[in-house]
Structures are given as structure tokens and as C-alpha cells.
Amino acid sequence: MKRLFFVVILAILLLGLVQTVNAHPHVFVDPEITLVFSEHGLVGVRHQWSFDEMFTVFILQDYDLDADMRLDKGEVEALKAGAFDNIKQWHWFTYMTVDGKPFDVKAVSEFTAWIEGGALVYEFFVSCRVPLAVGLMSVSLFDPDYYVDFLPLVDESVQLSGDGTFVVSMSIAEEQGAISSKWMIAPTVVRVEFFVK
Amino acid sequence: MNSKSLLMACLLFVAGTAWASNPFVAPASESDDRVQVVAENVEQRPSSIGFLRQISDRLLPLQRELHAKISRAIREYKESGTDPYKVLTLLLGAFLYGMVHAVGPGHGKSVACAYFLSRGGRLRHGVFMGMTTALVHTASAVATVMLLRLVMEGAVGVGFEGAVDRMTQLSFMAIAAIGLVMVGLSVRNMLRKSNRHDVGNMELSDKHYFKVAVVSGIIPCPGAAIILFFTLALKVPILGMVLVAAMSLGMGLTVSAAGVLTLCCRTSLLSASSPRSKFRRFMGHAFSLTGALLVTLVGLFFSWASFYS
């Protein structure tokens, strides 16, 4: 009976292991975000994503048509239409809350792209107004299908910019349950609180 | 308790299987919402998952690191020429990358495990099916990439994703068909009154395992394709092919391990009772039907998912 019990546990482990260990990404992104403030509070979040070299080549073969390793205006427009706008379905992998409530990212602006050190870089802006009276928001980057692996945000990859004189308190930590995902990955969540001293 | 445990494992098995295409270039969905933002900290991770999470936490950075090192080494090879030691290191890196890459969610392991749960086999069949699935998976990617390069001008990446989508649909429909045939065979065996037929091991020929491996592996591997696109762009296609082969062996080892482990569990469970006992017959039929239903469910669910996507 002990043997049977052991084998059943092994079977559960096997089947569970096959499904729940998450290690199947094909695109690797080093993200940086900038929290942009005005005198009235937070205006939005600027993203800068650096892609791995292989994905860079994969994309450039279709969009750097003159193969000069530079993206001109026309190429950026084509790139946006062919390899950026599509991730609207995934809300640009950006998950935010304002005052503890989910904030749906429905549009982004100011998209541009370039090549730096052999890596394709995307930059875009997510508008998300958080007035001073509220002063509480969070942001995280994550692909629930895990096709894209975002390097967890750390202190060095989160910047502050803009106007206003606030005290900004920030914490960066892995949080389970912050995002509805079919996999058991705890994304890194940047929590921001700001107020006038 | 055993039946409940097995059922739980099966549900985990089906619910957890993943299928995803490149979100950047995949054809747009009709649906606007692919993700859902929920309130924070609504649930805590079950404590039993902690161990798996620890494995995951170690494998993810390793995969990222291997991926980056392989890119750099390919570029060095292109710029500095052949150094046998470096080439060997690169091959080992691709092999390890394949091993780690295949640990993630994938239908190949799901189908292999469910098939072996249902039909049994020798350990060599586990290795054979795992290796064949991985080889077909990467060979399909190589063939698709080469064909696209021949017939298309520009937008090869988009073309690849389109080809993956079509072949995914075909593969899952075929898996569902195989599953339905397996369900039929399982039910027929259950209805047989004779107890001479030992359901413990059906001793199928290699052809059966090969067919399932081909159907399951035919979807082009995006990981292999991206390495190939990279080496083609750097004009080192032979190196690309060799690296994809090494990656394929690594992936095959992981898929084989899943299959072999399933076979070990199945054999151990069945051998716990005498070959003619009622319990053994019951467990044999239960495995046979459960595995067959899992293959069918994986096929049907992902056929639906691939059309929906």
C-alpha cells in the first residue's frame, strides 16, 4: 500500500511538474519604465523594452528592409503595424492599478523603435492619470502566456521624471495573485505612493 | 483515495497545458481581451506548489542566460572563425537550452504522457517517442523556415507564425482523432469478458509510437526557428542546422524523461497486484480510458483554442 501511495504521488508530481514549471519563453525583454509626473500627480508610464539579439534579427529581417541596422520613419511605422499593435490584445503586457483598483490599459501613444547595441528597442507611453489626492498606483509587466519573458523590474530599471514636488515612496516585490494568469508565476509589482511633504 | 488522486493529477494535466503563438506578430484575434486584470492578492499560492516554483525560478534565468550566450557565441563564430573548443561549447549550450526549454508547458509531453498512461510500453518506447517528437518538432521548423525563405519576400516572420497556426490546427485535430480511436479501443477492451487479455501492457509496435510522435511534433518549433533565422541572417546556416539538431536532442531528452517516468509509474502501479487480479484489470482499464480521454481532450481543447486564437 505504501508503494502504491508513493507511486501515485510520483504520478501527481510528474503530471504537475510537466504543466506547472514555467520555462517556455521565446522572446526575452529587458524592460525599463519611467513614471512621468506633472504638478497634479502621475501622468503615465513610459516604457522602454530592449529585445534579445535573436528576436531582434527575427523582426529586422521583415522591417529593416534596407538592412542598414537603422530604422527610418517608414520602417518604424511598418514595424508598429506589424509587430507592435498586435500586443494590444495583451494590453501591452502592462498591468496597473490605481488606488488599489485595476486600471485597464486600452491605448498607448508615442511609439518609436530603434536599434541600440544590436538590440531592437521599443519605446511607448501609457497614459494613466493618478491625481495627487489619490497618490497610489502599481504597475507590472508580464505575459500570461509566457511566450515573452520580461526581466523583473528592479530599482535601476524604474525611473522618475517630470514636474511636481512630491515625496515618492516605491516598493518593488514579487506578488502572487496580482495578475490573473494560467501559470503560477508571481510577477514583480512596482508599488508607488506619492504625496506632498 | 487513489482514484481521486489520479483524477486530480489528470485535471491538472489537462488544465495546465499551454499553447501560445508569438504575440508580436501573430494574427490579430477578434477578441479584444486576452488578459484580465484582477484585484490584488486575491489568493495565495498553495504550499505544495512551492517546490515547483523553486525549480521554475532557477530554470527561467538559466534559459535566458543560455539564450544570450548562444547568440553571442554564434556572432563570435561568425567573426572569429572556427575554434573546435568554442564550437563544442556552443553545441553543449544548445543541447542544454533544448533540455531546459522543453521543461516548460508543451503539448508534446502532455500527449506522450497521456498516450503511455493509456497504452503502456517499454522504457525504450518512452525514449523513442520523446526523441522522435522533438526531432519532428525541430525538423518541421527547419523545413518551414527554408520553404518560406524560398517562396516569400519580406514578412517571413509573419509567414512563419501563419504556418505555425495552420499546422497547429491540423496537429491538434489529428491528436483528437487519435484520442477518439483510443477511447473506442479502451471501451472495447473493457467490454471484453475474457480476462486472458492483460491490459497492463499492450506491446504496440514502434509504428504506433512513431505515428503519434509525428502528429504531436509536427508543429514547427519557434525556438528552433528563431535560432535558424538568426544564423541565416549571419550567413552561417550550417552552424544553425547543427545547433538546432543539438537543441532537438536536449528537448528529446526532457520529453523522453516525462514519458519514461509515466511508464515507470504505470508499471509500478500495475505490478503491485497479481496479473490476473480484478484490481489489476480495473487499474489497467482505468489507465487505458483515462489516458485516451486525456489525449482526446488535449486534441479537442487545443483545436478549439487554435481556431479561437
Short mmCIF file of C-alpha atoms in Angstrom, two decimals:
data_model
loop_
_atom_site.label_atom_id
_atom_site.label_comp_id
_atom_site.label_asym_id
_atom_site.label_seq_id
_atom_site.Cartn_x
_atom_site.Cartn_y
_atom_site.Cartn_z
CA MET A 1 0.00 0.00 0.00
CA LYS A 2 2.89 2.31 0.84
CA ARG A 3 4.37 1.55 -2.53
CA LEU A 4 1.09 2.35 -4.24
CA PHE A 5 0.78 5.62 -2.37
CA PHE A 6 4.36 6.54 -3.33
CA VAL A 7 3.73 5.81 -6.98
CA VAL A 8 0.51 7.84 -7.05
CA ILE A 9 2.35 10.77 -5.50
CA LEU A 10 5.03 10.34 -8.14
CA ALA A 11 2.38 10.39 -10.86
CA ILE A 12 0.90 13.60 -9.47
CA LEU A 13 4.36 15.11 -9.28
CA LEU A 14 5.10 14.06 -12.82
CA LEU A 15 1.92 15.45 -14.29
CA GLY A 16 2.04 18.55 -12.15
CA LEU A 17 5.68 19.16 -12.99
CA VAL A 18 5.10 18.83 -16.69
CA GLN A 19 2.47 21.53 -16.55
CA THR A 20 3.38 23.99 -13.87
CA VAL A 21 7.09 24.61 -14.29
CA ASN A 22 7.18 27.72 -16.39
CA ALA A 23 10.18 27.89 -18.67
CA HIS A 24 8.98 28.19 -22.20
CA PRO A 25 9.58 31.74 -23.40
CA HIS A 26 10.84 32.53 -26.91
CA VAL A 27 11.30 36.29 -26.59
CA PHE A 28 13.38 37.91 -23.86
CA VAL A 29 12.85 41.54 -22.90
CA ASP A 30 14.86 43.83 -20.62
CA PRO A 31 12.31 46.48 -19.66
CA GLU A 32 12.79 49.92 -18.18
CA ILE A 33 9.94 52.14 -17.10
CA THR A 34 9.76 55.82 -16.27
CA LEU A 35 6.99 57.17 -14.06
CA VAL A 36 6.12 60.57 -15.51
CA PHE A 37 4.71 63.22 -13.17
CA SER A 38 3.15 66.65 -13.64
CA GLU A 39 2.38 69.13 -10.89
CA HIS A 40 -1.05 67.47 -10.50
CA GLY A 41 0.17 63.95 -9.99
CA LEU A 42 1.15 60.98 -12.13
CA VAL A 43 0.57 61.38 -15.86
CA GLY A 44 1.57 57.95 -17.09
CA VAL A 45 4.32 55.40 -17.58
CA ARG A 46 6.93 55.45 -20.35
CA HIS A 47 8.18 52.02 -21.37
CA GLN A 48 11.46 51.09 -22.98
CA TRP A 49 11.88 47.45 -23.94
CA SER A 50 15.20 46.03 -25.21
CA PHE A 51 14.79 42.73 -27.02
CA ASP A 52 17.20 39.83 -27.17
CA GLU A 53 19.50 39.59 -30.17
CA MET A 54 17.74 36.65 -31.82
CA PHE A 55 14.29 38.21 -31.68
CA THR A 56 15.84 41.45 -32.92
CA VAL A 57 17.13 39.67 -36.03
CA PHE A 58 13.81 37.83 -36.43
CA ILE A 59 11.94 41.16 -36.52
CA LEU A 60 14.50 43.14 -38.50
CA GLN A 61 14.52 40.67 -41.38
CA ASP A 62 10.96 41.83 -42.08
CA TYR A 63 11.15 45.50 -41.15
CA ASP A 64 14.71 46.78 -41.68
CA LEU A 65 14.21 46.35 -45.41
CA ASP A 66 17.41 48.11 -46.47
CA ALA A 67 19.33 46.04 -43.85
CA ASP A 68 21.31 49.07 -42.67
CA MET A 69 20.61 48.26 -38.99
CA ARG A 70 18.78 51.57 -38.67
CA LEU A 71 15.05 52.12 -38.60
CA ASP A 72 13.82 55.10 -40.58
CA LYS A 73 10.38 56.65 -40.14
CA GLY A 74 8.68 54.42 -42.70
CA GLU A 75 10.23 51.28 -41.23
CA VAL A 76 9.13 52.26 -37.71
CA GLU A 77 5.57 52.76 -38.96
CA ALA A 78 5.57 49.36 -40.64
CA LEU A 79 7.10 47.80 -37.53
CA LYS A 80 4.43 49.36 -35.35
CA ALA A 81 1.66 47.98 -37.56
CA GLY A 82 3.23 44.53 -37.94
CA ALA A 83 4.97 43.78 -34.68
CA PHE A 84 3.65 46.10 -32.01
CA ASP A 85 -0.04 46.95 -32.44
CA ASN A 86 -0.88 43.26 -32.17
CA ILE A 87 0.03 43.13 -28.49
CA LYS A 88 -2.95 45.36 -27.77
CA GLN A 89 -4.71 42.03 -27.25
CA TRP A 90 -2.45 41.50 -24.26
CA HIS A 91 -2.84 45.11 -23.07
CA TRP A 92 0.83 45.63 -23.96
CA PHE A 93 1.63 43.22 -21.10
CA THR A 94 1.16 46.16 -18.74
CA TYR A 95 -0.90 45.61 -15.60
CA MET A 96 -1.73 48.59 -13.48
CA THR A 97 -3.84 49.52 -10.52
CA VAL A 98 -4.87 52.96 -9.33
CA ASP A 99 -5.89 53.31 -5.71
CA GLY A 100 -5.98 49.52 -5.46
CA LYS A 101 -8.42 49.12 -8.36
CA PRO A 102 -7.47 47.60 -11.74
CA PHE A 103 -6.64 50.10 -14.47
CA ASP A 104 -7.24 48.73 -17.92
CA VAL A 105 -4.58 49.79 -20.42
CA LYS A 106 -6.59 50.41 -23.57
CA ALA A 107 -4.31 52.68 -25.58
CA VAL A 108 -0.68 53.68 -25.84
CA SER A 109 0.97 56.58 -27.65
CA GLU A 110 4.32 57.98 -28.81
CA PHE A 111 5.58 54.64 -30.11
CA THR A 112 9.04 54.62 -31.57
CA ALA A 113 11.72 52.00 -32.14
CA TRP A 114 15.44 51.92 -32.82
CA ILE A 115 18.43 49.60 -32.71
CA GLU A 116 20.98 50.04 -29.97
CA GLY A 117 23.98 47.78 -29.43
CA GLY A 118 22.47 45.19 -31.74
CA ALA A 119 19.21 45.11 -29.79
CA LEU A 120 15.82 46.27 -31.02
CA VAL A 121 14.31 48.81 -28.62
CA TYR A 122 10.64 49.77 -28.35
CA GLU A 123 9.54 52.91 -26.56
CA PHE A 124 5.95 53.96 -25.89
CA PHE A 125 3.84 55.82 -23.38
CA VAL A 126 0.90 54.53 -21.34
CA SER A 127 -1.32 57.34 -20.17
CA CYS A 128 -2.61 56.82 -16.63
CA ARG A 129 -3.58 59.87 -14.64
CA VAL A 130 -3.35 59.50 -10.89
CA PRO A 131 -4.23 62.74 -9.11
CA LEU A 132 -2.34 63.85 -6.06
CA ALA A 133 -5.43 63.27 -3.92
CA VAL A 134 -5.23 59.56 -4.75
CA GLY A 135 -1.46 59.15 -4.90
CA LEU A 136 -1.44 55.37 -5.09
CA MET A 137 -0.76 53.10 -8.06
CA SER A 138 1.06 49.96 -9.12
CA VAL A 139 2.48 48.66 -12.37
CA SER A 140 3.91 45.34 -13.52
CA LEU A 141 4.97 43.73 -16.79
CA PHE A 142 4.07 40.17 -17.55
CA ASP A 143 2.98 37.88 -20.40
CA PRO A 144 0.32 35.50 -19.08
CA ASP A 145 1.01 33.09 -21.96
CA TYR A 146 4.69 33.20 -21.10
CA TYR A 147 5.81 33.48 -24.69
CA VAL A 148 7.64 36.66 -23.70
CA ASP A 149 9.92 36.73 -20.68
CA PHE A 150 10.27 40.14 -19.05
CA LEU A 151 13.28 40.59 -16.81
CA PRO A 152 11.84 41.50 -13.40
CA LEU A 153 11.88 45.22 -12.72
CA VAL A 154 14.45 46.37 -10.17
CA ASP A 155 15.35 49.75 -8.67
CA GLU A 156 17.68 50.57 -11.55
CA SER A 157 15.03 49.89 -14.19
CA VAL A 158 12.41 52.22 -12.69
CA GLN A 159 12.97 55.95 -13.17
CA LEU A 160 11.04 59.05 -12.17
CA SER A 161 10.67 62.18 -14.31
CA GLY A 162 8.58 65.29 -14.86
CA ASP A 163 7.34 68.23 -12.82
CA GLY A 164 5.95 68.48 -9.35
CA THR A 165 7.47 68.28 -5.94
CA PHE A 166 6.39 65.11 -4.28
CA VAL A 167 7.67 62.55 -1.93
CA VAL A 168 7.55 59.31 -3.88
CA SER A 169 7.66 56.07 -1.99
CA MET A 170 8.28 53.00 -4.10
CA SER A 171 8.47 49.29 -3.40
CA ILE A 172 9.30 46.53 -5.85
CA ALA A 173 8.38 42.95 -4.96
CA GLU A 174 7.05 39.71 -6.35
CA GLU A 175 3.37 39.37 -5.61
CA GLN A 176 1.27 36.30 -6.10
CA GLY A 177 -2.27 36.92 -7.21
CA ALA A 178 -1.58 40.38 -8.59
CA ILE A 179 -2.36 39.14 -12.08
CA SER A 180 -4.80 36.56 -13.33
CA SER A 181 -2.54 34.05 -15.00
CA LYS A 182 -2.96 30.47 -16.05
CA TRP A 183 0.55 29.81 -14.74
CA MET A 184 1.87 30.08 -11.29
CA ILE A 185 4.32 32.87 -11.77
CA ALA A 186 4.40 35.75 -9.36
CA PRO A 187 5.11 38.91 -11.35
CA THR A 188 7.18 41.74 -9.98
CA VAL A 189 4.94 44.62 -8.99
CA VAL A 190 6.12 48.20 -8.59
CA ARG A 191 4.03 49.96 -5.96
CA VAL A 192 4.13 53.73 -5.90
CA GLU A 193 2.77 56.14 -3.34
CA PHE A 194 3.26 59.89 -3.65
CA PHE A 195 2.23 62.89 -1.60
CA VAL A 196 3.24 66.47 -0.87
CA LYS A 197 5.62 66.74 2.03
CA MET B 1 -8.16 7.90 -2.46
CA ASN B 2 -6.07 6.62 -5.31
CA SER B 3 -8.75 7.30 -7.89
CA LYS B 4 -9.25 10.80 -6.54
CA SER B 5 -5.52 11.48 -6.63
CA LEU B 6 -5.30 10.22 -10.16
CA LEU B 7 -8.26 12.34 -11.24
CA MET B 8 -6.71 15.38 -9.65
CA ALA B 9 -3.46 14.72 -11.49
CA CYS B 10 -5.37 14.31 -14.73
CA LEU B 11 -7.25 17.57 -14.29
CA LEU B 12 -4.00 19.39 -13.53
CA PHE B 13 -2.56 17.78 -16.61
CA VAL B 14 -5.26 18.99 -19.00
CA ALA B 15 -5.88 22.35 -17.39
CA GLY B 16 -2.22 23.25 -17.40
CA THR B 17 -1.27 22.51 -20.96
CA ALA B 18 -0.24 25.63 -22.83
CA TRP B 19 -0.40 26.73 -26.39
CA ALA B 20 0.68 30.19 -27.42
CA SER B 21 1.89 31.94 -30.51
CA ASN B 22 4.21 34.91 -30.91
CA PRO B 23 2.13 37.80 -29.56
CA PHE B 24 4.07 40.42 -31.52
CA VAL B 25 3.40 39.06 -34.98
CA ALA B 26 0.59 36.51 -34.53
CA PRO B 27 -2.59 37.26 -36.49
CA ALA B 28 -4.90 39.53 -34.50
CA SER B 29 -7.70 37.99 -32.50
CA GLU B 30 -11.32 39.06 -32.86
CA SER B 31 -11.42 39.27 -29.12
CA ASP B 32 -10.10 42.44 -27.55
CA ASP B 33 -9.39 40.92 -24.16
CA ARG B 34 -6.71 38.29 -23.87
CA VAL B 35 -5.93 39.08 -20.28
CA GLN B 36 -7.81 40.02 -17.22
CA VAL B 37 -6.68 42.33 -14.51
CA VAL B 38 -7.95 41.28 -11.14
CA ALA B 39 -7.80 42.70 -7.68
CA GLU B 40 -4.57 42.23 -5.82
CA ASN B 41 -3.67 39.40 -3.53
CA VAL B 42 -6.92 37.59 -4.09
CA GLU B 43 -5.36 34.23 -3.50
CA GLN B 44 -2.30 32.69 -2.02
CA ARG B 45 -0.23 30.07 -3.77
CA PRO B 46 -0.90 26.58 -2.42
CA SER B 47 2.05 25.49 -0.32
CA SER B 48 2.56 22.32 -2.39
CA ILE B 49 3.49 24.44 -5.39
CA GLY B 50 6.44 26.00 -3.60
CA PHE B 51 8.82 23.28 -4.68
CA LEU B 52 7.82 23.55 -8.34
CA ARG B 53 8.07 27.31 -8.16
CA GLN B 54 11.62 27.00 -6.88
CA ILE B 55 12.52 24.85 -9.89
CA SER B 56 10.86 27.37 -12.16
CA ASP B 57 12.73 30.25 -10.54
CA ARG B 58 16.03 28.52 -11.28
CA LEU B 59 15.21 27.41 -14.81
CA LEU B 60 13.95 30.74 -16.12
CA PRO B 61 17.14 32.77 -15.58
CA LEU B 62 19.17 29.79 -16.83
CA GLN B 63 17.19 29.72 -20.06
CA ARG B 64 17.58 33.46 -20.54
CA GLU B 65 21.33 33.20 -19.89
CA LEU B 66 21.81 30.26 -22.27
CA HIS B 67 19.82 32.06 -24.96
CA ALA B 68 22.02 35.16 -24.66
CA LYS B 69 25.24 33.12 -24.58
CA ILE B 70 24.25 31.17 -27.69
CA SER B 71 23.56 34.44 -29.56
CA ARG B 72 26.93 35.84 -28.55
CA ALA B 73 28.78 32.63 -29.40
CA ILE B 74 27.16 32.45 -32.85
CA ARG B 75 28.25 36.02 -33.54
CA GLU B 76 31.77 35.23 -32.30
CA TYR B 77 31.86 32.19 -34.57
CA LYS B 78 30.87 34.39 -37.47
CA GLU B 79 33.50 37.00 -36.68
CA SER B 80 36.43 34.91 -35.40
CA GLY B 81 36.03 31.70 -37.35
CA THR B 82 36.16 28.10 -36.28
CA ASP B 83 37.59 27.10 -32.94
CA PRO B 84 36.74 23.45 -32.14
CA TYR B 85 36.57 24.09 -28.40
CA LYS B 86 34.20 27.03 -28.81
CA VAL B 87 32.04 25.14 -31.29
CA LEU B 88 31.77 22.22 -28.86
CA THR B 89 30.82 24.59 -26.06
CA LEU B 90 28.21 26.17 -28.30
CA LEU B 91 26.76 22.75 -29.14
CA LEU B 92 26.61 21.85 -25.47
CA GLY B 93 24.89 25.17 -24.79
CA ALA B 94 22.27 24.45 -27.47
CA PHE B 95 21.74 20.97 -26.03
CA LEU B 96 21.23 22.36 -22.52
CA TYR B 97 18.98 25.10 -23.87
CA GLY B 98 16.83 22.45 -25.55
CA MET B 99 16.61 20.47 -22.31
CA VAL B 100 15.57 23.46 -20.23
CA HIS B 101 13.31 24.89 -22.94
CA ALA B 102 11.31 21.67 -23.11
CA VAL B 103 10.61 21.66 -19.38
CA GLY B 104 8.04 24.40 -19.94
CA PRO B 105 4.41 23.77 -20.77
CA GLY B 106 4.04 21.96 -24.06
CA HIS B 107 1.61 19.60 -25.67
CA GLY B 108 4.34 17.12 -26.72
CA LYS B 109 4.90 15.95 -23.15
CA SER B 110 1.18 16.01 -22.43
CA VAL B 111 0.36 13.78 -25.39
CA ALA B 112 3.29 11.42 -24.70
CA CYS B 113 2.38 11.03 -21.01
CA ALA B 114 -1.32 10.52 -21.73
CA TYR B 115 -0.55 8.05 -24.51
CA PHE B 116 1.75 5.99 -22.30
CA LEU B 117 -0.74 6.14 -19.43
CA SER B 118 -3.31 4.64 -21.76
CA ARG B 119 -1.34 2.20 -23.86
CA GLY B 120 1.76 1.43 -21.83
CA GLY B 121 5.01 0.37 -23.47
CA ARG B 122 8.62 -0.43 -22.74
CA LEU B 123 11.02 2.19 -21.47
CA ARG B 124 12.73 2.28 -24.86
CA HIS B 125 9.38 3.39 -26.30
CA GLY B 126 9.44 6.33 -23.93
CA VAL B 127 12.83 7.37 -25.25
CA PHE B 128 11.88 6.65 -28.85
CA MET B 129 8.70 8.71 -28.70
CA GLY B 130 10.34 11.60 -26.84
CA MET B 131 13.24 11.81 -29.26
CA THR B 132 11.02 11.45 -32.34
CA THR B 133 8.60 14.13 -31.13
CA ALA B 134 11.48 16.58 -30.55
CA LEU B 135 13.21 15.77 -33.84
CA VAL B 136 9.99 16.16 -35.84
CA HIS B 137 9.19 19.39 -33.93
CA THR B 138 12.51 20.99 -34.91
CA ALA B 139 12.74 19.42 -38.38
CA SER B 140 9.31 20.89 -39.12
CA ALA B 141 10.62 24.33 -38.09
CA VAL B 142 13.69 23.96 -40.35
CA ALA B 143 11.53 22.88 -43.32
CA THR B 144 9.05 25.73 -42.76
CA VAL B 145 11.76 28.38 -42.46
CA MET B 146 13.57 27.15 -45.58
CA LEU B 147 10.38 26.97 -47.60
CA LEU B 148 9.33 30.45 -46.54
CA ARG B 149 12.75 31.85 -47.45
CA LEU B 150 12.37 30.32 -50.88
CA VAL B 151 8.86 31.49 -51.67
CA MET B 152 8.46 34.76 -49.72
CA GLU B 153 9.98 38.17 -49.99
CA GLY B 154 9.82 40.05 -46.69
CA ALA B 155 7.48 39.39 -43.76
CA VAL B 156 9.00 35.91 -43.30
CA GLY B 157 8.35 36.16 -39.56
CA VAL B 158 4.65 36.76 -40.11
CA GLY B 159 4.63 33.94 -42.65
CA PHE B 160 6.21 31.61 -40.09
CA GLU B 161 3.57 32.42 -37.50
CA GLY B 162 0.84 31.82 -40.08
CA ALA B 163 2.35 28.42 -40.94
CA VAL B 164 2.59 27.55 -37.24
CA ASP B 165 -1.09 28.41 -36.80
CA ARG B 166 -2.22 26.21 -39.71
CA MET B 167 -0.05 23.27 -38.66
CA THR B 168 -1.15 23.65 -35.05
CA GLN B 169 -4.77 23.32 -36.08
CA LEU B 170 -4.03 20.23 -38.18
CA SER B 171 -1.90 18.64 -35.47
CA PHE B 172 -4.46 19.07 -32.71
CA MET B 173 -7.29 17.82 -34.88
CA ALA B 174 -5.21 14.72 -35.66
CA ILE B 175 -4.40 14.29 -31.94
CA ALA B 176 -8.12 14.49 -31.15
CA ALA B 177 -8.82 11.84 -33.81
CA ILE B 178 -6.15 9.54 -32.36
CA GLY B 179 -7.61 10.10 -28.90
CA LEU B 180 -11.11 9.17 -30.07
CA VAL B 181 -9.80 5.95 -31.63
CA MET B 182 -8.00 5.19 -28.35
CA VAL B 183 -11.21 5.79 -26.38
CA GLY B 184 -13.02 3.38 -28.70
CA LEU B 185 -10.33 0.72 -28.23
CA SER B 186 -10.35 1.20 -24.45
CA VAL B 187 -14.11 0.82 -24.25
CA ARG B 188 -13.98 -2.27 -26.48
CA ASN B 189 -11.37 -3.86 -24.22
CA MET B 190 -13.41 -3.04 -21.14
CA LEU B 191 -16.43 -4.76 -22.61
CA ARG B 192 -14.48 -7.93 -23.32
CA LYS B 193 -15.45 -10.62 -20.86
CA SER B 194 -12.29 -12.67 -21.21
CA ASN B 195 -9.63 -11.99 -18.63
CA ARG B 196 -6.90 -13.51 -20.74
CA HIS B 197 -6.09 -10.17 -22.25
CA ASP B 198 -3.64 -8.41 -19.95
CA VAL B 199 -4.40 -4.71 -20.18
CA GLY B 200 -1.19 -3.95 -18.32
CA ASN B 201 0.94 -3.67 -21.39
CA MET B 202 -0.39 -3.63 -24.91
CA GLU B 203 3.01 -4.15 -26.56
CA LEU B 204 2.35 -1.95 -29.55
CA SER B 205 4.75 -1.85 -32.47
CA ASP B 206 7.16 1.05 -32.94
CA LYS B 207 4.98 2.30 -35.80
CA HIS B 208 2.21 3.27 -33.37
CA TYR B 209 4.55 5.37 -31.24
CA PHE B 210 6.13 6.89 -34.35
CA LYS B 211 2.77 7.99 -35.77
CA VAL B 212 1.73 9.65 -32.53
CA ALA B 213 5.14 11.34 -32.22
CA VAL B 214 4.91 12.72 -35.77
CA VAL B 215 1.38 14.04 -35.29
CA SER B 216 2.31 15.57 -31.97
CA GLY B 217 5.65 17.03 -33.07
CA ILE B 218 4.72 18.38 -36.50
CA ILE B 219 4.05 21.91 -35.20
CA PRO B 220 7.18 23.95 -36.09
CA CYS B 221 9.26 24.78 -33.01
CA PRO B 222 9.51 28.59 -32.65
CA GLY B 223 12.66 28.23 -30.54
CA ALA B 224 14.44 26.31 -33.30
CA ALA B 225 13.11 28.68 -35.97
CA ILE B 226 14.42 31.75 -34.20
CA ILE B 227 17.93 30.20 -33.94
CA LEU B 228 17.76 29.33 -37.62
CA PHE B 229 16.58 32.80 -38.65
CA PHE B 230 19.46 34.24 -36.64
CA THR B 231 22.13 32.02 -38.21
CA LEU B 232 20.69 32.57 -41.68
CA ALA B 233 20.88 36.32 -41.16
CA LEU B 234 24.54 35.94 -40.10
CA LYS B 235 25.14 33.67 -43.09
CA VAL B 236 26.19 30.62 -41.04
CA PRO B 237 23.31 28.27 -41.99
CA ILE B 238 25.25 25.03 -41.41
CA LEU B 239 26.03 26.07 -37.85
CA GLY B 240 22.33 26.89 -37.44
CA MET B 241 21.31 23.41 -38.57
CA VAL B 242 23.82 21.74 -36.23
CA LEU B 243 22.67 23.89 -33.30
CA VAL B 244 19.03 23.06 -34.00
CA ALA B 245 19.95 19.36 -34.04
CA ALA B 246 21.73 19.71 -30.66
CA MET B 247 18.77 21.63 -29.25
CA SER B 248 16.47 18.94 -30.55
CA LEU B 249 18.42 16.22 -28.71
CA GLY B 250 18.16 18.21 -25.49
CA MET B 251 14.42 18.67 -25.94
CA GLY B 252 14.08 14.98 -26.77
CA LEU B 253 15.80 14.05 -23.53
CA THR B 254 13.29 16.06 -21.47
CA VAL B 255 10.24 14.75 -23.35
CA SER B 256 11.65 11.22 -23.06
CA ALA B 257 12.10 11.67 -19.31
CA ALA B 258 8.41 12.62 -18.96
CA GLY B 259 7.35 9.58 -20.98
CA VAL B 260 9.70 7.17 -19.17
CA LEU B 261 8.56 8.46 -15.76
CA THR B 262 4.93 7.92 -16.74
CA LEU B 263 5.73 4.38 -17.87
CA CYS B 264 7.58 3.67 -14.60
CA CYS B 265 4.63 4.91 -12.54
CA ARG B 266 2.15 2.94 -14.61
CA THR B 267 4.17 -0.28 -14.44
CA SER B 268 4.81 0.06 -10.71
CA LEU B 269 1.13 0.63 -10.01
CA LEU B 270 0.03 -2.33 -12.08
CA SER B 271 2.72 -4.67 -10.79
CA ALA B 272 1.59 -4.01 -7.22
CA SER B 273 -1.08 -6.66 -7.76
CA SER B 274 -1.06 -10.06 -9.47
CA PRO B 275 -1.54 -10.12 -13.28
CA ARG B 276 -4.94 -11.86 -13.14
CA SER B 277 -6.40 -9.97 -10.20
CA LYS B 278 -9.56 -7.91 -10.55
CA PHE B 279 -7.76 -4.90 -9.15
CA ARG B 280 -5.13 -5.06 -11.85
CA ARG B 281 -7.75 -5.35 -14.55
CA PHE B 282 -9.63 -2.42 -13.08
CA MET B 283 -6.50 -0.24 -12.90
CA GLY B 284 -5.45 -1.29 -16.40
CA HIS B 285 -8.82 -0.27 -17.83
CA ALA B 286 -8.84 2.93 -15.76
CA PHE B 287 -5.42 3.93 -17.11
CA SER B 288 -6.38 2.98 -20.62
CA LEU B 289 -9.55 5.05 -20.64
CA THR B 290 -8.16 7.99 -18.68
CA GLY B 291 -5.13 8.34 -20.95
CA ALA B 292 -7.30 8.03 -24.05
CA LEU B 293 -9.68 10.69 -22.77
CA LEU B 294 -6.74 12.97 -21.96
CA VAL B 295 -5.31 12.64 -25.47
CA THR B 296 -8.79 13.43 -26.86
CA LEU B 297 -9.28 16.39 -24.53
CA VAL B 298 -5.85 17.85 -25.32
CA GLY B 299 -6.63 17.50 -29.04
CA LEU B 300 -10.15 18.93 -28.84
CA PHE B 301 -9.37 21.73 -26.42
CA PHE B 302 -6.37 22.98 -28.35
CA SER B 303 -8.09 22.56 -31.71
CA TRP B 304 -10.72 24.88 -30.35
CA ALA B 305 -8.09 27.20 -28.82
CA SER B 306 -6.08 27.37 -32.05
CA PHE B 307 -9.15 28.28 -34.12
CA TYR B 308 -10.31 30.76 -31.49
CA SER B 309 -6.88 32.41 -31.37
#
